[in-house]
Amino acid sequence: MMLLTCPWCGPRNSTEFRFGGESHPRPRPDAATPEEWRDYLYFATNPRGWSRETWYHGSGCRRYFAIERHTETNEHRAIDERRAAEARR
Amino acid sequence: MTQEQIALAGTGAMRLGRQEGEVIDRRRTITFRWNGKQQLAHPGDTIASALAAAGERVFSRSFKYHRPRGILTADHLDPGCQLQVGDEPNVRAAHRLVEADMDVRSQNTWPSLRFDVKAANGLVGRFLSAGFYYKTFIKPERLWPVYEKVLRQFVHAGSISPDTAHDYYDKRYAHPDVLVAGGGPAGMSAALAAARAGATVLLVDEQGALGGRLRWGGPAELHELHRLTAEIAAEPGIEVLTDSVVGGRFDDNWVAVVQRNLPNVVERLVKVRAKSFVVAPGLIERPYVFEGNDLPGVMLSTAARRLINLYAVKPGERAVVLTANPEGDGAVADLQRAGVDVAAVVDARHGTTVTRARGRSGVQSVELSDGRRIDADLLVTAVGWTAPTSLLNMSGDKPVYDPRSARFRPDPARLPDTVLATGRIVGDGSFSEIAAHGAAIGREAARRAAGIRARWQTQVPTRTPGEPVAEVPAKPVEIPDLTPAAHPELFRGHTHGFVDFSEDVSSKDLFTAVAEGYDSVELVKRYTTVTMGPGQGKLETVNAVAVVAEATGRTIAETGTTTWRPMYAPVTLGALAGRIFEPVRHSPMQAWHERQGAVPLVAGQWIRPEHYGDPAAEVRTVRNAVGIIDVTPIGKLDLRGPDVPELLNLLYVNKWNNLGVGRVRYGVMCAEDGVVLDDGVTGRLGEQHYLMSTTSSGAGTVWEWVENWLQTEHPDWQVHVTPVTTAYASINVAGPRSRELVGRLAEGVDLSPEAFGYMNVRTGTVAGVPDCVLWRIGFTGELSYEIHVPAAFGLHVWEALMSAGADLGVAPFGIEAQRILRLEKGHFIVGQDTDGLTQAYTAGLGSLVKLDKQDFIGKPELTWQAERGGYPLLVGLQPIDGRIVPAEASQIIAGGRIVGRITSSRMSPTLGRSICLGQVEAGLAKPGAVVTVRLIDGRNIPAAVTPQLAHVDPEGERQRV
């Protein structure tokens, strides 16, 4: 069982968490087209590599948080917003 | 037998005089039964050693050919020593210690071990060749169950009794800095060095005591054993688990250890999270493949040495020894000391080898490659070692074959930093070289563990400020070289013999499989089942690979090995299942319900009263007088803060801005796909204080849902959410006389319709209990008050209601009556009348959904659902023949198509006819439309769509009084 580092509690067994899937920004509900909204609801990029994900520490601090996890190695790290912004450019 | 007779007889003809390292207690004698016969043993004897001391040579019959089998390895791997003990099958009898009065039997032999009828299989052995079962029992398919029944009779396994009590299996967690798998000289040295470097250590060994091969060595080895054992016992940082096996290594050093030999516990599964993991399993001696290699009396050198030195058992009278290494030479010395006549020492290093062993129920003579034929009842082989690399494979290693040492070697470069290997799995050397390597690995494991500890410390933001982080030495410990000794490659002699003793697979079978085109070792494994027995390949894999290499003309390195998967050793299902932990929740009134004979209903974790004997009568009580129901599991969230209305507007499809203090509103939550998620009422108790109720089954989900939206989308909103579901016991008082009943107990609450109208909430004192919350809501459709009572007073208020309402005819009602009442009233239940595709408009919530709100969860999808139109709709249905109650989930059909289904159905005690809710396609959702319902028995019946969902009191006059 992998260890996942909760930003509040530190490394804990992954069974303490619930996986919330890839983090996608929520489109503006009054402006989104059906395609954009369903992309948000149902589609994941499922990359081989770094993936931005939501986790919920249900058996611990009960906080939702986002991390980046490498899908091949399970290596994970806190999100560096500047790096994320650069990646989007 | 008297004690005197036992003392005279001793515990067997093959028992030797005192050995220096023996583990038996000669002062005491115990008796047990072997196939019904009384047998003697000393405490400390294994079942197999006690039987061998008594001169037994045949312990079991083999799996396919029912050949006689005896001791091969004399440890937990021994394939010939799996026996039935009491009602426990497949006991590893060369490992399990004898206990007084044990009932030990050989498995699956008929009529007896000595004259096994099925041994005839051996004569027709050529019909049971590779892939025999695949080839023979294919067609016709309808006979498969028959084949299975017949073949089952031939399987080599014990019997279990369905009456066996479920014994106590335990579970434990451990978080050592360093976990050491293997308690031989290297593992013991590693554990000591790690502990002395400040690490907490868990040291695990499969044998009954630490020491590994030191235990059956000479005086020098025993001296080291006693020194190491004493030092470990004196070291407080080391916890030792013996008779325990490391079964598997998973992500991030999550390691399964199965521990036996505990008082009152059959097995304990220890779930270990180790910062460093040291793998020190030593080596497993490999059998040699030749004709007759499975005859009782053919055994490994380590087996002979264990029998002599640990159990003082003479393994035979006249021996031939085939040796290719110093351990084999050591066995010769042990045999001679034990008084065995060593007729010949065949030195494989000089090219001579064994051609075949002959005999019927045991070795009688041995033929050598130089043509000699020697009479002997014992053939000891020492032809090489298998490195049990499975824990390293599970850690990511792919060991490589080294022809020079004739074994697979770990490749430390492939291992994660948290896994280290030491001992003979790495290389050979003198005791001091092995110990030095172990100690260096132990120190390095401790250093790496300290590094992980320091990193974890800094990863916890809530740690005490200024808490010092331990210093970690930056420089890695220097690990001395440990090189495997050169060893001749000896796998198969000049004849064919058994490769897999558990599965009865011979080298000839492997050649056949290769000839039939199964040229990959993974395919050969599955086709012949080689290495798939209880030993899981620990004895067999390398020989199997070598034979496949020989048959395909490739090298062993090219052939590769099969995949090692957890578990390393057989584990009982009991150990995996562990203790039975099933959390159960019940309300403070549960004891009362049980006393009243309530029929329990399991609803998730909750146990609730389904009814108290007659649900229809309970319905009538509520309609005509007053009933009370325990609704404690209703989800309750206490919401506080200035932004609660914003939150409610987001969560619910309807509007919440103008809810006044003391007012209650019904709301429906949808998910982002517009599907109905939950429903309930929320009341405003104070300026910035709200109480939300959810469905019972949705309580946990909705809490997490609310937190999710607050934490991820709107962290700026000031709202504090506290789940208070079980802080209150909840009682619904329903019926035309509920106001009268509640009025007798409530203080400080004006219950008059003018002061406390429908859809209002008040706080007050009930039956002397302050801080109760009273809601005027109605799931049942009657005048009703839902009272939330501080949980500790739930039973008190419940009993007060029962006694205060005796003259009003009050009675308790259960979930079943409530379900009938709400169905009569046409209230839907989320998850019953809706499913994972039911969007809000389908559930008939069109008037509730406020698309003019700026945002709410699911708004885009609901906007499109409304625009699209033509969606299915939840409707009330009444079968034309009111005596028929269609089962829930019955199909509604039209023109050969399924156009809907019944979602709820009951016989209505109020109307005296059947009533339903159902989902139907848009075109049928018209009042008065008649649809066709297909019953379970295949009959079609007509049912009419009602004007509204409610079958009783559609105008809601009863609840508004």
mmCIF file of C-alpha atoms in Angstrom, chain A residues 1-3 5-11 13 18 26 29-30 32-34 37-38 40-42 56 62-64 74, chain B residues 250-252 254 273 456 459-462 672-673 703-705 707-709 711-713 855-857 860-861 864 868:
data_model
loop_
_atom_site.group_PDB
_atom_site.id
_atom_site.type_symbol
_atom_site.label_atom_id
_atom_site.label_comp_id
_atom_site.label_asym_id
_atom_site.label_seq_id
_atom_site.Cartn_x
_atom_site.Cartn_y
_atom_site.Cartn_z
ATOM 1 C CA MET A 1 0.000 0.000 0.000
ATOM 2 C CA MET A 2 1.461 3.331 -1.015
ATOM 3 C CA LEU A 3 2.102 6.155 1.379
ATOM 4 C CA THR A 5 1.737 12.701 1.957
ATOM 5 C CA CYS A 6 -1.155 14.765 3.247
ATOM 6 C CA PRO A 7 -0.169 18.441 3.361
ATOM 7 C CA TRP A 8 -1.634 18.631 6.870
ATOM 8 C CA CYS A 9 -0.858 15.258 8.420
ATOM 9 C CA GLY A 10 2.254 14.065 6.599
ATOM 10 C CA PRO A 11 2.733 10.572 5.124
ATOM 11 C CA ASN A 13 -1.493 4.947 4.317
ATOM 12 C CA ARG A 18 -10.250 8.785 -1.182
ATOM 13 C CA ARG A 26 -14.978 23.972 -13.020
ATOM 14 C CA PRO A 29 -21.887 27.215 -15.320
ATOM 15 C CA ASP A 30 -23.626 30.089 -17.130
ATOM 16 C CA ALA A 32 -20.079 26.544 -20.597
ATOM 17 C CA THR A 33 -21.079 24.742 -23.777
ATOM 18 C CA PRO A 34 -22.330 21.159 -23.385
ATOM 19 C CA TRP A 37 -19.238 20.828 -19.355
ATOM 20 C CA ARG A 38 -19.148 17.132 -20.271
ATOM 21 C CA TYR A 40 -15.270 18.548 -17.164
ATOM 22 C CA LEU A 41 -17.663 15.847 -15.956
ATOM 23 C CA TYR A 42 -16.489 12.747 -17.722
ATOM 24 C CA TYR A 56 -9.641 13.610 0.332
ATOM 25 C CA ARG A 62 -10.904 15.483 6.343
ATOM 26 C CA ARG A 63 -9.298 18.034 4.089
ATOM 27 C CA TYR A 64 -9.529 17.994 0.320
ATOM 28 C CA ASN A 74 3.439 7.071 -7.450
ATOM 29 C CA PHE B 250 4.163 -4.000 -1.335
ATOM 30 C CA ASP B 251 4.423 -0.290 -2.166
ATOM 31 C CA ASP B 252 6.549 1.856 0.119
ATOM 32 C CA TRP B 254 4.225 -2.153 3.325
ATOM 33 C CA ARG B 273 5.327 -0.225 7.523
ATOM 34 C CA TRP B 456 8.646 12.773 7.361
ATOM 35 C CA GLN B 459 6.638 17.006 5.877
ATOM 36 C CA VAL B 460 4.177 17.480 8.714
ATOM 37 C CA PRO B 461 3.254 21.173 8.856
ATOM 38 C CA THR B 462 1.519 20.763 12.189
ATOM 39 C CA GLU B 672 -22.983 18.177 -11.478
ATOM 40 C CA ASP B 673 -24.659 15.858 -13.997
ATOM 41 C CA TRP B 703 -21.247 15.916 4.723
ATOM 42 C CA GLU B 704 -18.220 15.180 2.496
ATOM 43 C CA TRP B 705 -20.022 16.779 -0.450
ATOM 44 C CA GLU B 707 -17.006 20.055 2.681
ATOM 45 C CA ASN B 708 -15.766 19.429 -0.843
ATOM 46 C CA TRP B 709 -17.550 22.489 -2.227
ATOM 47 C CA GLN B 711 -12.904 23.605 0.627
ATOM 48 C CA THR B 712 -12.204 23.437 -3.097
ATOM 49 C CA GLU B 713 -14.538 25.901 -4.845
ATOM 50 C CA ASP B 855 -25.265 29.113 -10.038
ATOM 51 C CA PHE B 856 -26.079 25.868 -8.340
ATOM 52 C CA ILE B 857 -24.602 22.410 -8.616
ATOM 53 C CA PRO B 860 -26.081 23.491 -16.796
ATOM 54 C CA GLU B 861 -27.284 19.914 -17.182
ATOM 55 C CA TRP B 864 -30.366 21.475 -20.991
ATOM 56 C CA ARG B 868 -34.564 19.179 -24.363
#
